Short mmCIF file of N, CA and C in Angstrom, two decimals:
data_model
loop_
_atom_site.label_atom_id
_atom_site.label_comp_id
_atom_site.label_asym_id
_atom_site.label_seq_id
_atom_site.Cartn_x
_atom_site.Cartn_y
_atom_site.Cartn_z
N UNK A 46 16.39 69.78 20.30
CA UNK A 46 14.97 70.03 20.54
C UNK A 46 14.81 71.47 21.00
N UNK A 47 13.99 72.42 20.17
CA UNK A 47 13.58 73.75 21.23
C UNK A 47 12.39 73.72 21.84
N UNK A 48 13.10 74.11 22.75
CA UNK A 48 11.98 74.38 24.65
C UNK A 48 11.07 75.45 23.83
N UNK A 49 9.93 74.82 24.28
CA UNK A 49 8.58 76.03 23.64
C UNK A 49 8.53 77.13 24.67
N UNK A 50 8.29 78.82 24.27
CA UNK A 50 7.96 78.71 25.50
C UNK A 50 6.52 79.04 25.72
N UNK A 51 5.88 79.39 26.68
CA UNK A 51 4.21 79.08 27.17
C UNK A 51 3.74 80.27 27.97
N UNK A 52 2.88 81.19 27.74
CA UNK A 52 2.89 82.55 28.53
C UNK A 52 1.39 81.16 29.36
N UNK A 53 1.73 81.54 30.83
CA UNK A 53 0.90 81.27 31.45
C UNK A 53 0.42 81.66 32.87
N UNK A 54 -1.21 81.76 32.55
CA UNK A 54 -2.36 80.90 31.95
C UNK A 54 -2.85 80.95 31.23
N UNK A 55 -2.39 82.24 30.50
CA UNK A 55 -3.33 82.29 29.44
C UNK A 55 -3.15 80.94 28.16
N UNK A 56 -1.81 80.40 27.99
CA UNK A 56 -1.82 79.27 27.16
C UNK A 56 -1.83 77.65 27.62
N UNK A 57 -2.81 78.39 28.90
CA UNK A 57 -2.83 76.42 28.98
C UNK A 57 -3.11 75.33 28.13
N UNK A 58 -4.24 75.35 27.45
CA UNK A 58 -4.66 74.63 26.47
C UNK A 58 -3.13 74.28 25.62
N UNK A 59 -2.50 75.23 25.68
CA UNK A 59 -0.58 74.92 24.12
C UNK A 59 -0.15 74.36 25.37
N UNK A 60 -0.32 74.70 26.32
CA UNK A 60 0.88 73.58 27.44
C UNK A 60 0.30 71.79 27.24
N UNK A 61 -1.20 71.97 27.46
CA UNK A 61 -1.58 70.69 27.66
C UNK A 61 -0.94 69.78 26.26
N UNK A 62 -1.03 70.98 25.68
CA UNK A 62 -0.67 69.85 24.07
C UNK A 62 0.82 69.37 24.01
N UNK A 63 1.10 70.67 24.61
CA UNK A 63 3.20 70.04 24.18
C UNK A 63 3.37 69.15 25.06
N UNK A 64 2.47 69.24 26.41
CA UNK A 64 3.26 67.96 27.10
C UNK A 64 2.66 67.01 26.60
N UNK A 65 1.42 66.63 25.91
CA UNK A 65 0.96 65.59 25.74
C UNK A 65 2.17 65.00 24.33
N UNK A 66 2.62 65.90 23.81
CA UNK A 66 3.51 65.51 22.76
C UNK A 66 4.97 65.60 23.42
N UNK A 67 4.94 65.38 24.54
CA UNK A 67 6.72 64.84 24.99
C UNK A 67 7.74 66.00 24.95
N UNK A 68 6.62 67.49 24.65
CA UNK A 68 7.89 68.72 24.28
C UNK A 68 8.21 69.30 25.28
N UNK A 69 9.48 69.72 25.20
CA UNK A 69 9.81 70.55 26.29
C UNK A 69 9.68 72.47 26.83
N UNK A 70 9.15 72.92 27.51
CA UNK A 70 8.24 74.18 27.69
C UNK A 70 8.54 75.10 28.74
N UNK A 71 8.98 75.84 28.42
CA UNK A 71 9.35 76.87 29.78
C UNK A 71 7.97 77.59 30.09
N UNK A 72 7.43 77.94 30.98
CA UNK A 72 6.20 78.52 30.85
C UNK A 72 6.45 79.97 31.77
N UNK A 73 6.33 81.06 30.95
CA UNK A 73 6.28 82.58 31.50
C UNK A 73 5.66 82.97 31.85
N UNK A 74 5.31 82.73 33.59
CA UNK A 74 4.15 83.10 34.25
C UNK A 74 4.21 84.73 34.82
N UNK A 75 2.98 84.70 34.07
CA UNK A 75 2.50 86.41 34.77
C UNK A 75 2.63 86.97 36.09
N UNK A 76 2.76 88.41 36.13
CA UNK A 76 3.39 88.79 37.35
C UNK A 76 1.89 89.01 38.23
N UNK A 77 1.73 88.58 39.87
CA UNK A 77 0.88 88.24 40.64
C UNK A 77 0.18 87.05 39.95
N UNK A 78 0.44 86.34 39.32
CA UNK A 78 -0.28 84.72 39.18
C UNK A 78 0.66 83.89 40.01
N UNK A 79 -0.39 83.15 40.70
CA UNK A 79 0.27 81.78 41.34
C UNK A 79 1.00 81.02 40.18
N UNK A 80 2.14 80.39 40.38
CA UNK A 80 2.85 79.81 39.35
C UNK A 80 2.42 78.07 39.22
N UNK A 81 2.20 77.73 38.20
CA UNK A 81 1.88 76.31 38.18
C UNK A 81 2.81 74.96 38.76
N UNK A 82 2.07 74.60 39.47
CA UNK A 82 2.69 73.25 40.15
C UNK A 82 3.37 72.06 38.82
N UNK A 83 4.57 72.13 38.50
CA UNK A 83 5.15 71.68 37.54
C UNK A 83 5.90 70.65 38.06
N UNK A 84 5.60 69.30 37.42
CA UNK A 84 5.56 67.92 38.14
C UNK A 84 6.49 66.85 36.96
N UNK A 85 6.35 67.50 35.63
CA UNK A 85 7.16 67.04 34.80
C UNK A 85 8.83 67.51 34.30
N UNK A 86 9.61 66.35 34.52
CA UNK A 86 10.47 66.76 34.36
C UNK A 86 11.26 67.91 32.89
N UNK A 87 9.77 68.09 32.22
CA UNK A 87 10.07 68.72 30.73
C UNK A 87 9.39 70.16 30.59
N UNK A 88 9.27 70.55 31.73
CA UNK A 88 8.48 71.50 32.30
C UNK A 88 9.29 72.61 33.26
N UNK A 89 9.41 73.57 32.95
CA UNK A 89 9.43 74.31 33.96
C UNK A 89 9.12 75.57 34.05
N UNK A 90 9.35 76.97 34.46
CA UNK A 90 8.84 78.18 34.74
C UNK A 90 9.55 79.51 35.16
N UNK A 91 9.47 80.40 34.94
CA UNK A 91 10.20 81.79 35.16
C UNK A 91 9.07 82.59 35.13
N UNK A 92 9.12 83.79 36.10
CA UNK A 92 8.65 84.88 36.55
C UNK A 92 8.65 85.99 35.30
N UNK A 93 7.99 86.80 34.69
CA UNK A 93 8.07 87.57 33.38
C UNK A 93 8.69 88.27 33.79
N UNK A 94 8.90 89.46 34.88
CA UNK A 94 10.27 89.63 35.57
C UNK A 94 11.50 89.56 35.85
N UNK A 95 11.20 87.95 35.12
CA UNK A 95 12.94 87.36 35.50
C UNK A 95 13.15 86.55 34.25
N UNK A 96 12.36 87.07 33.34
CA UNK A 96 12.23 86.06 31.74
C UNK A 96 13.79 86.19 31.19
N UNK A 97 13.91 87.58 31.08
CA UNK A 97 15.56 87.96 30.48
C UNK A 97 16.22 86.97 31.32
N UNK A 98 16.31 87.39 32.77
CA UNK A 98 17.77 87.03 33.14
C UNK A 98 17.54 85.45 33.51
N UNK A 99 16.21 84.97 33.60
CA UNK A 99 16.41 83.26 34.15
C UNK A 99 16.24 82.63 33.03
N UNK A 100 15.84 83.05 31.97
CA UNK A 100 15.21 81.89 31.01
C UNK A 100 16.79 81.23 30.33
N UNK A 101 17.14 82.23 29.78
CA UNK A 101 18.51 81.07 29.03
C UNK A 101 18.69 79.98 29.70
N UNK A 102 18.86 80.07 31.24
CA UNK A 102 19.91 79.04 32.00
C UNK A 102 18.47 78.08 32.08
N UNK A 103 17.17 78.43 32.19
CA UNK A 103 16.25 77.31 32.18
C UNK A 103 15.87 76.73 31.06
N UNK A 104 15.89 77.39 29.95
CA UNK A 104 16.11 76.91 28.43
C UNK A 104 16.74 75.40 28.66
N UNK A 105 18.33 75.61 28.49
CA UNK A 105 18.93 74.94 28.75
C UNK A 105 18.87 73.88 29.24
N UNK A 106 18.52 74.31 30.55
CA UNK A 106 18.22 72.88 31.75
C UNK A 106 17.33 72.01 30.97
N UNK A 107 16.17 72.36 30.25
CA UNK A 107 15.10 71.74 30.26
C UNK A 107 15.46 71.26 28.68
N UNK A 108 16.47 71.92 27.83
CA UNK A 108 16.86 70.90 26.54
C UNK A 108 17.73 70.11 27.18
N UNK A 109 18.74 70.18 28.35
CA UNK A 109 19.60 69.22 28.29
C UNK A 109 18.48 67.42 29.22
N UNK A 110 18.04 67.61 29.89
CA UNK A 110 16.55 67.14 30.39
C UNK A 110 16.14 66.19 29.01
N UNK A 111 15.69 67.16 28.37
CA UNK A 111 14.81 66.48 27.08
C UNK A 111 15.91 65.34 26.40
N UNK A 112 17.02 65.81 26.11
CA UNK A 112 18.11 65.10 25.65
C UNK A 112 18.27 63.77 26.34
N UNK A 113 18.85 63.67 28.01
CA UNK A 113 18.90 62.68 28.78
C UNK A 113 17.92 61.63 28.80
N UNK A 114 16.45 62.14 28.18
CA UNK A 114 15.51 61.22 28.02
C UNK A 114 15.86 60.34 27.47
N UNK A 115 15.68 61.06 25.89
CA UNK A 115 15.47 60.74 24.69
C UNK A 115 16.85 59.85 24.12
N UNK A 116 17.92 59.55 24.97
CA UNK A 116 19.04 58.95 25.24
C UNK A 116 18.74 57.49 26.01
N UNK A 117 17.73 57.44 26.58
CA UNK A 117 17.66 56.49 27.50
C UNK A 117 16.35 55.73 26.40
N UNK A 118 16.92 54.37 26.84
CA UNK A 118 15.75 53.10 26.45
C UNK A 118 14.58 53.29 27.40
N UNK A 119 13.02 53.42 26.71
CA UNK A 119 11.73 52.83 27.49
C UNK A 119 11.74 52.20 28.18
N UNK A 120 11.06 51.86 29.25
CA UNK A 120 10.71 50.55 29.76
C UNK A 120 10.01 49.86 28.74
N UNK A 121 9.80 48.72 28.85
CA UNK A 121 9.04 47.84 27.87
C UNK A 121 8.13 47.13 29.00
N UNK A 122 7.03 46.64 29.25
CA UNK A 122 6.32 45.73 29.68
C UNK A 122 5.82 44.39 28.31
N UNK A 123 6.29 43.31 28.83
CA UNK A 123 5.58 41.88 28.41
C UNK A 123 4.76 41.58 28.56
N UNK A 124 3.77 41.00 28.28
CA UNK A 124 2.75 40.25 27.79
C UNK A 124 2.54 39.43 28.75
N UNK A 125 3.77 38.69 29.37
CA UNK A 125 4.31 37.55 30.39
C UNK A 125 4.16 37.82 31.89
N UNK A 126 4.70 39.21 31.70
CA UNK A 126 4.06 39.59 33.06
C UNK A 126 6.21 39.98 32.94
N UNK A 127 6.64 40.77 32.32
CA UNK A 127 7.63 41.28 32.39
C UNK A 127 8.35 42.17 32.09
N UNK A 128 8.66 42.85 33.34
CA UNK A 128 9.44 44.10 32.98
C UNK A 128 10.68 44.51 32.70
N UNK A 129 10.83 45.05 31.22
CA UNK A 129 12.21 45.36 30.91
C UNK A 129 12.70 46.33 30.90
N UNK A 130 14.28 47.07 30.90
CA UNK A 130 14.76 48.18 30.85
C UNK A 130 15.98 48.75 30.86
N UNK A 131 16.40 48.81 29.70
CA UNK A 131 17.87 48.47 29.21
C UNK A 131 17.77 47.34 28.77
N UNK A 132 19.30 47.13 29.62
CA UNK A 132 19.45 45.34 29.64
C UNK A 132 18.88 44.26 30.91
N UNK A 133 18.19 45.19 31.52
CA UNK A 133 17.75 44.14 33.01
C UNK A 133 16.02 43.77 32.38
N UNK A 134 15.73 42.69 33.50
CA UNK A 134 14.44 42.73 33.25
C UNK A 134 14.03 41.82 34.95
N UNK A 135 12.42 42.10 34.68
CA UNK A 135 12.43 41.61 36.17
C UNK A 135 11.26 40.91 35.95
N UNK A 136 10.32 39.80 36.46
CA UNK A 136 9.25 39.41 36.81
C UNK A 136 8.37 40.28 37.66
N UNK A 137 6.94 40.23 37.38
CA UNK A 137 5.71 41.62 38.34
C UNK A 137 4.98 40.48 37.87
N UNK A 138 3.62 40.77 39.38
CA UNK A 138 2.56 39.85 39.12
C UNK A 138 1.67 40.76 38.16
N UNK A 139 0.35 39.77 38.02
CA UNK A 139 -0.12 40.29 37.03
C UNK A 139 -0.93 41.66 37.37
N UNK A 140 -1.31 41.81 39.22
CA UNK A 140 -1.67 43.28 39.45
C UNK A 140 -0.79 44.35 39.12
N UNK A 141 0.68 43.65 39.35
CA UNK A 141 1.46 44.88 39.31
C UNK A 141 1.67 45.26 37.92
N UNK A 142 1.54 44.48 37.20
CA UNK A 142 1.53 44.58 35.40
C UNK A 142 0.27 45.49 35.23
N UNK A 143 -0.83 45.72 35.91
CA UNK A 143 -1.80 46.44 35.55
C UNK A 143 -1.38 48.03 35.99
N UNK A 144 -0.80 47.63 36.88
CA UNK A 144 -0.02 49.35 37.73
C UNK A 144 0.86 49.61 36.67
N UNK A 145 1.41 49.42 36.83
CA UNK A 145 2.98 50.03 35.73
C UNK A 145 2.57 50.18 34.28
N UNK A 146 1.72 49.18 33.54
CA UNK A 146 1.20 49.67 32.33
C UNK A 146 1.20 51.31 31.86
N UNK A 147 0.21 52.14 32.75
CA UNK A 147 0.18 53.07 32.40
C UNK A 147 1.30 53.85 32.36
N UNK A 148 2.12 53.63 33.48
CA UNK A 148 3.55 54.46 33.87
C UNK A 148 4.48 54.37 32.87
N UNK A 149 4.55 52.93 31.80
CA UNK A 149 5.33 52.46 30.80
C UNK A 149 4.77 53.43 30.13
N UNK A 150 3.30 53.24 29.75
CA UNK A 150 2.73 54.26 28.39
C UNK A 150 3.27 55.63 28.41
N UNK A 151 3.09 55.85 29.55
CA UNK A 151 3.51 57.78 30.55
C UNK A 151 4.37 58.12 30.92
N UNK A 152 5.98 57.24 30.21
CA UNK A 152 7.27 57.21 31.18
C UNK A 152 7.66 58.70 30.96
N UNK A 153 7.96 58.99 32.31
CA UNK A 153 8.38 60.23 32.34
C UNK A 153 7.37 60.94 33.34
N UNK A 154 6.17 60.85 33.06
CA UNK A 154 4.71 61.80 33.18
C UNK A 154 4.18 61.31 34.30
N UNK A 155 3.39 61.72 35.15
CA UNK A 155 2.83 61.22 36.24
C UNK A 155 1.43 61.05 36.22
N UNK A 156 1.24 60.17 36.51
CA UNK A 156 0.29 59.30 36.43
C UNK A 156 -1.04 58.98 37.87
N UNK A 157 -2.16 59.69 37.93
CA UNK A 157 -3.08 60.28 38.83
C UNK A 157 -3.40 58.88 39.85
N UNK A 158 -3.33 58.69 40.90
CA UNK A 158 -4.06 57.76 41.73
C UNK A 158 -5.04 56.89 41.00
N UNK A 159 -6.25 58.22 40.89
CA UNK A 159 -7.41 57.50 40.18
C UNK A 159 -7.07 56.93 38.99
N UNK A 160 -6.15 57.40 38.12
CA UNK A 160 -6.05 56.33 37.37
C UNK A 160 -5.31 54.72 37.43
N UNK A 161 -4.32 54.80 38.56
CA UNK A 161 -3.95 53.59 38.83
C UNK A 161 -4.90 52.62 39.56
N UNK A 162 -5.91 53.36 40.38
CA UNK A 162 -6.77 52.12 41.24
C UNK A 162 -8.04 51.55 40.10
N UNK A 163 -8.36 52.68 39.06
CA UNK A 163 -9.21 51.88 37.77
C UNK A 163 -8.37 50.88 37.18
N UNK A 164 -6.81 51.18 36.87
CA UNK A 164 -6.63 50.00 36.06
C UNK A 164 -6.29 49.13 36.79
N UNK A 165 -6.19 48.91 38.39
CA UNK A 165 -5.48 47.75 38.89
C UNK A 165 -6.93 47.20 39.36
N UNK A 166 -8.25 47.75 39.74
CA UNK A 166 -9.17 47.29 40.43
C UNK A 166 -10.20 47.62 39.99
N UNK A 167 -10.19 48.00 38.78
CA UNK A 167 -11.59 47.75 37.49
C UNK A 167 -13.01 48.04 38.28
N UNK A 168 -12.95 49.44 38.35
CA UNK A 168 -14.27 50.02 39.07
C UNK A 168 -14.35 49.51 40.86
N UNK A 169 -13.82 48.67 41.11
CA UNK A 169 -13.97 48.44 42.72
C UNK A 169 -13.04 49.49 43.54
N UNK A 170 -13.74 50.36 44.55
CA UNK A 170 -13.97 50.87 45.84
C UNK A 170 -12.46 50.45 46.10
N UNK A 171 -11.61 51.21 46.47
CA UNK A 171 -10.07 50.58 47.28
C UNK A 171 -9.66 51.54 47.91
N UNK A 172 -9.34 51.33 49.66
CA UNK A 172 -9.06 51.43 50.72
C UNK A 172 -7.41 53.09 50.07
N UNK A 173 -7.42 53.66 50.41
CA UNK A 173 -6.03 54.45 49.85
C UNK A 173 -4.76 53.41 50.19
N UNK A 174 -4.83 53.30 51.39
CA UNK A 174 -3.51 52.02 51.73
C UNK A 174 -3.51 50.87 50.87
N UNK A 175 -4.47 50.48 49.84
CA UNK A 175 -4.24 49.41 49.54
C UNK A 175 -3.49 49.94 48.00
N UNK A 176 -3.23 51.15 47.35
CA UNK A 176 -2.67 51.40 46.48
C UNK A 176 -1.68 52.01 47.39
N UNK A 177 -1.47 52.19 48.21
CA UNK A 177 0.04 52.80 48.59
C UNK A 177 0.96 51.37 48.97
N UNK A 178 0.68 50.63 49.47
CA UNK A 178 0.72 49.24 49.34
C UNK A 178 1.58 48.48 48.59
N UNK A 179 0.76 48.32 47.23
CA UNK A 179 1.21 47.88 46.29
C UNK A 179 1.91 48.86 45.57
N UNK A 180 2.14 49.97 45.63
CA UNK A 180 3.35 50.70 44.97
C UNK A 180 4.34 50.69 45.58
N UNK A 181 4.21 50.43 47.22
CA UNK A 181 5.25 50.18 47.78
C UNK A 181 6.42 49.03 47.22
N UNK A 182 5.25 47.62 47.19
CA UNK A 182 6.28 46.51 46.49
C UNK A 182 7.07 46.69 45.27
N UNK A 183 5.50 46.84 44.39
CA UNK A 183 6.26 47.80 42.92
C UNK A 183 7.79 49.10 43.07
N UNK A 184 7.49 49.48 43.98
CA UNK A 184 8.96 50.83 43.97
C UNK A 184 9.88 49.69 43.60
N UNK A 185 10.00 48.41 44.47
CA UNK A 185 10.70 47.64 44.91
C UNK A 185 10.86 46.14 43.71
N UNK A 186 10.57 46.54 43.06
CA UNK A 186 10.33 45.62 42.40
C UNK A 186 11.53 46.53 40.61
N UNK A 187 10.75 47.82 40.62
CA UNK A 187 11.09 48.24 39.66
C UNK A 187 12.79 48.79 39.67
N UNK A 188 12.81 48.77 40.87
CA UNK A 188 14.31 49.29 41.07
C UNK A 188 15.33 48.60 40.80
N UNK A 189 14.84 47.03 40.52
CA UNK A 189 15.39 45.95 40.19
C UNK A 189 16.34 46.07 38.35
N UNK A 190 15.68 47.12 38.11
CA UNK A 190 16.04 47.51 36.79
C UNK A 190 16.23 48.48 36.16
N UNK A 191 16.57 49.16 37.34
CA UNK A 191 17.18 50.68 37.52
C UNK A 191 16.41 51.83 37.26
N UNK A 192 14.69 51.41 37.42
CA UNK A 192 13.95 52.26 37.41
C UNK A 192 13.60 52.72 38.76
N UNK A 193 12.87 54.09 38.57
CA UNK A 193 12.49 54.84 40.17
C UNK A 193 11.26 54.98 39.84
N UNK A 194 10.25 55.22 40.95
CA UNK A 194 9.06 55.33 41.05
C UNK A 194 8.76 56.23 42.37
N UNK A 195 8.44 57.46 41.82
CA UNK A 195 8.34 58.41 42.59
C UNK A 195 7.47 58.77 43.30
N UNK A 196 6.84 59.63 43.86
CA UNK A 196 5.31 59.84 44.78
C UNK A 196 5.42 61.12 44.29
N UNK A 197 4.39 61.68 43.72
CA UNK A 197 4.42 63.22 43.60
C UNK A 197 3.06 63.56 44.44
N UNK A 198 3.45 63.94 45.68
CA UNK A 198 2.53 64.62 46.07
C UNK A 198 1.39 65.05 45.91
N UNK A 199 0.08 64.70 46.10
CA UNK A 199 -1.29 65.08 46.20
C UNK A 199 -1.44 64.96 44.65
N UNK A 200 -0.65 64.57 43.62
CA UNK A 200 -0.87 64.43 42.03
C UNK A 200 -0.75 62.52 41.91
N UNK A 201 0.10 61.88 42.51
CA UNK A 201 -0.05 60.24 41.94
C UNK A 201 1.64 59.98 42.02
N UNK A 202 1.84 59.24 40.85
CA UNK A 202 3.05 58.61 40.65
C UNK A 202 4.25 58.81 39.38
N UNK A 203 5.19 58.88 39.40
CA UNK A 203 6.51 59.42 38.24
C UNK A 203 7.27 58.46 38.31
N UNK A 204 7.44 57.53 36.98
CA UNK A 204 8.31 56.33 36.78
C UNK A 204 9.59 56.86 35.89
N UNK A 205 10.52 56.73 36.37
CA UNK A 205 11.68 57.49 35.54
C UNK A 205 12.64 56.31 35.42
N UNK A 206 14.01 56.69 34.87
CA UNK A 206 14.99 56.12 34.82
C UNK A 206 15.51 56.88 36.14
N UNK A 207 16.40 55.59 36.82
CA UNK A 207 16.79 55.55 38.48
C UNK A 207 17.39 56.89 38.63
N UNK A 208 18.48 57.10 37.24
CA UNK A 208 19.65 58.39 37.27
C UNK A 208 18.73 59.75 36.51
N UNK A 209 17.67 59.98 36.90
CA UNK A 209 16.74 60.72 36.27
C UNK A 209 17.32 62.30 37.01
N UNK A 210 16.83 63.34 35.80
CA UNK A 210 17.60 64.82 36.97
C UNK A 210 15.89 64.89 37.83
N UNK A 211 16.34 65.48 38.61
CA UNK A 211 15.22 66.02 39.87
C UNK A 211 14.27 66.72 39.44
N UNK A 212 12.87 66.43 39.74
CA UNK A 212 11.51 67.68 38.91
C UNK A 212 12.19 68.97 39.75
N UNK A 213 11.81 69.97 38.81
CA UNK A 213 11.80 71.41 39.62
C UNK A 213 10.98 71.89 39.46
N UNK A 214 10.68 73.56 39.32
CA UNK A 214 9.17 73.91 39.85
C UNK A 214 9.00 74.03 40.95
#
């Protein structure tokens, strides 16, 4: 796979697209721009400054990344109310089947608060603790099958495979 790479900000709009297409993107941020908060593991960034001497080794990182994915089985969610992955699988009630849905659709990608409390609580008003809550059980639930479920900070949630490499950025 080649790592795109992304002069940014000026190409946000080509970032939004490659990640929406699963590609992997080094993004060459301009000198005095704040650098983008990069939350996906297929994502990352170098200083135009430091394009020569950092990019190869981040190239790299971020094809070998793309590779480790694309090596690994989906999660699958059932119909039944079951979660699979690999060879394990686990039972989730049917709220937690509404949580993880999206994370299955988005594996890899992180997935906004607001969008988990619409699909678990269909327009109703919910307390913040009551989705930290239930992701709590869910962490706990999903780990059962060697998945991780991450917290990304002030952005939502990152469902990976357990042996996933670390976001950088």
């Amino acid at each position: 796979m080649n790592v795109q790479k992304v002069n940014w900000p000026e190409e946000e709009p080509r970032r939004r697209d490659l990640a929406e297409a699963g590609i992997p993107r080094l993004l060459i941020v301009a000198s005095g721009v704040a650098p983008p908060l990069c939350v996906e593991v297929l994502e990352d960034w170098v200083r135009t400054a430091d394009h020569d001497r950092d990019a190869k080794t981040r190239i790299d990182a971020l094809a070998a990344r793309w590779e480790n994915i694309q090596d690994r089985t989906a999660p699958h969610l059932h119909d039944e109310g079951v979660l699979e992955f690999r060879a394990s699988r686990t039972e989730i009630s049917p709220l937690q089947a509404l949580l993880v849905r999206p994370m299955v659709d988005h594996f890899g990608r992180v997935v906004t608060r607001g969008e988990l409390a619409r699909e678990g609580w269909k327009g109703v008003d919910i307390h913040r603790n009551t989705l930290d809550a239930h992701m709590f059980r869910l962490r706990q639930r999903v780990g059962c099958v060697g998945l991780t479920l991450r917290t990304v900070r002030s952005r939502g949630y990152l469902l990976t495979a357990g042996n996933a490499v670390a976001i950088s950025g």
